[in-house]
Amino acid sequence: HRQLAALVASKIYFHLGAFDDALTFALGAGDLFDLAENSAYVQTVVNRAIDKYIELRSHNDDSGSEWQKPIDSKLEAVFERMVERCFESKEFDQVVGIAIEARRLDVLERALTSGNTKLLLAYVQNECVDYIGSIHLQNRVQELLVKVYTQFENPNYEAVCQNLAKLNNPSKTAEILTSLIQSGENGILSAYQIAFDLNANSSQEFTGTVNSELAQSDAAKAEADGVSAAVARVQAILSGEESLKLHLEFLFSNNKTDMGILNRTCKILDSRSSLAHNAVTLSNAFMHAGTTVDNFLRENLEWLSRASSWSKFSATAALGVIHQGQTRNGFSLLEPYLPEDAVSSSPFSEGGAFYALGLINASHGSDRVISYLQNALATFQGQNVEILQHGASLGLGAAGLGSGSEDVVEALKTVLFADSAVSGEAAAIGMGLVMMGTGHDATIKDMLMYARETQHEKIIRALAVGMGLVMFGRQQDADPLIELLVEEEDPLLRLGAVQMTTMAYTGTGDNNAIRRLLHLAVSDVNDDVRRAAVTGLGFLLLRSPEQVPRMVQLLSESFNPHVRFGATLALGIACAGSGSKAAIAILEPMLKDSVDFVVQGACISLAFILIQQNEVYEPKVAEVRKRFTELIETKNIEPAARFGAAIAQGIINAGGRNVTIGLTSLDGQLNKAACAGMLLFTQFWYWFPLAHFLSLSFKPTALIGVNKDLRVPVLEVPCTGRKSLFEYPPNIEVPVAQAPTKVATAVLSTTAKAQRHAKKAEGSAAEGSSGSAAAAPAAETMDVDGATAAAPKTPTKKTRRQGPETFTIDNLTRVLPYQESLVRWPTTARYLPVKQGRMSGILVLRDTTPDEPESLIESVIKAGPDDDFMDADDGANTVQPPEPFEYPFDNDRA
């Protein structure tokens, strides 16, 4: 009766609350412990058993052989029996979750192949993989997904390539693309769509390696019709050339920037103030980001000429934001500002031009751009070299973002070790950008070593950010370094722990990371650390924004204004573009906060949340826009608050009102460049020029369908809903000066009385005594010449105008994120998308009637002059650089 005694003892310990002892005796009860029994006792003990099993499996999987813990065979038997019960009841999704947590990939594979395999594969890939804390386990699960996907007769190659990109397997990806291209027209179209998705979701290093593999493939050398041309097109797509061209076409042709807002802000803010000048510069840059429209600069040369020192740097760098994506014409656009013959004449504008060149080529830096900026780091010497190196380092980081180039890192390291605060700060950030997400050990060691040696706070702070970028997405791999930095006495190194936690766990919602940040937010003695810790919550929870308002509600009421500022940014980052009413309810009162920089943060975050919203969809938009204007126009408002309101106006109208804040791609993957841009934007607290990096977070919201030749055909797609919900906000009304009108002549009351008496006398003579009945009304009021009695108005009943329930959307036009669910692609249409389930972004279309002539949308952008970036045959759809324009800056020295 040993098993029966064990069962009795287990139940006794259960009722005493000693669940570990209850589990121990339950395991000794053998078959008498009935898993099918539906009681609180069985459920509690089974849950405890599974938790214990998962804990032991995870420990053994993460530890070396000398640290392994034995697992009781009886405990494993309970786990196996529980799994079998789930299989019998066909609860495969539960098996998937338990198998991943317990690191039992054999059970996971069995679950995937036992149920609805396609649905379970999509569930694991979209809902599970990104939340696995261990990179090692994540890679093993993705390898299993690739294995299961390829067992189908017609595999989902889009999902396979997405997993291969995360596994950093470019050779297998190139092999799949080559086989698709060689399989026929349908395969070529699928290869195009996969290439567009890889360009949007993968790093510059990965797509570059895939391109190199394709160039060496047999398909690239094939003589068959269309095969080599298809390979060339896939290479152009992977390099980002085609995506940039299509986005540029969309942003330019649909630009709806309200110039009235900019002109008004420019007239009100004092351009002699560096803060005000930077505010207008950034507002203009964000409003015109990617549109190539620089009319505001040309029409306000007098305002522009007042820039001095670093304001010049920011103003020139803003050209990189406005012309972002013009990779072919970058040098010709910036030619007036780049130094000639390695001789510097105006270091601030030239340093800004280096930075602008990097922003134009952000994440798509060619060999020429990278080598040019590398040479700039070493070429220039003299008194103002640190200003030029500052711009070149930031430009290198932007252009080489995610490339993992060790040569570039070595060049930046040389600048860092020169121990100049200005150039060293930019070099540290550049190193982080180039090595973003690689977790490169040598780079981390060098950065940490120098952070402990240098005395420059600017460099230490930049190294903190740079180390965070290097560990982007590394999750548990970053924990040892985070725990080391948290214990540092130097608050700037503890700031590094916060930035590393933020970047390593971005988008995961990891409980331990959230707990660590909340602890630092309320317990650290340094305001910078506390502010960054609260801001980091927005990054961690960007995939579940509904949790953030509840989490930061109390923090937004903190006595510490730095914590309140962090709470505003956390709300803005997590809820960007969502129009979250809960977030708006917290932020609105903060627009009247007693501390100016809290008002600044509230303005910026409201702009993030309400970007691309109109008054019909969200009535609060009108109030918020009005509040921004009031803050700018009221003279006694603190400059920092006015600065925030001006930037907020630029953000809420960003990209000609055709972009949103997109920290994730359309497929739900983290956008590495966008996350880096947002993190660096938050550093404007210390250094305004870093605000330009926000342009990396802007994502065009468009329907862009392309045919087999990557041209844009004419098509219409129905959308169910009121059109007014998705229209552009109206422009502000500019007061118009009215022509002077004739003023009515006043008549004195005595004159009016005399006139009435005369009329009365005339009436009496004509009609006798009855004339008194025609007397005029009492003359107690003043009459006006020409005045006429107002006709009575007939009341009219106002009727509410109802918008149409369905309207059509053209190709190459705006489709808002909350509109996408209402768009339905007609099954009878001529063009059908290769990728199902998505209604925005770049979609490759299959022509169902290829023999009929096509109507194509003509490019509104003229061809530009060829430069060294461009082949003579390839300039048809390239943006033409604007007419020669040079900032009215005098050549000066720092």
PDB file of C-alpha atoms in Angstrom, residues 294 298 301 319 332-337 880-887:
ATOM      1  CA  ASP A 294      12.385  71.719 -50.277  1.00  0.00           C
ATOM      2  CA  ARG A 298      13.928  78.234 -50.927  1.00  0.00           C
ATOM      3  CA  LEU A 301      16.319  82.192 -47.252  1.00  0.00           C
ATOM      4  CA  LEU A 319      18.292  67.783 -46.412  1.00  0.00           C
ATOM      5  CA  SER A 332      24.701  65.622 -56.702  1.00  0.00           C
ATOM      6  CA  LEU A 333      22.145  66.932 -54.180  1.00  0.00           C
ATOM      7  CA  LEU A 334      24.786  67.616 -51.545  1.00  0.00           C
ATOM      8  CA  GLU A 335      27.540  68.774 -53.865  1.00  0.00           C
ATOM      9  CA  PRO A 336      27.236  72.466 -52.809  1.00  0.00           C
ATOM     10  CA  TYR A 337      27.914  71.530 -49.182  1.00  0.00           C
ATOM     11  CA  GLN A 880      15.401  64.572 -60.728  1.00  0.00           C
ATOM     12  CA  PRO A 881      17.453  66.635 -58.301  1.00  0.00           C
ATOM     13  CA  PRO A 882      15.941  70.039 -57.621  1.00  0.00           C
ATOM     14  CA  GLU A 883      17.393  73.133 -59.199  1.00  0.00           C
ATOM     15  CA  PRO A 884      20.735  74.271 -57.772  1.00  0.00           C
ATOM     16  CA  PHE A 885      20.199  75.547 -54.269  1.00  0.00           C
ATOM     17  CA  GLU A 886      22.682  76.434 -51.611  1.00  0.00           C
ATOM     18  CA  TYR A 887      22.113  77.448 -48.021  1.00  0.00           C
TER      19      TYR A 887
END
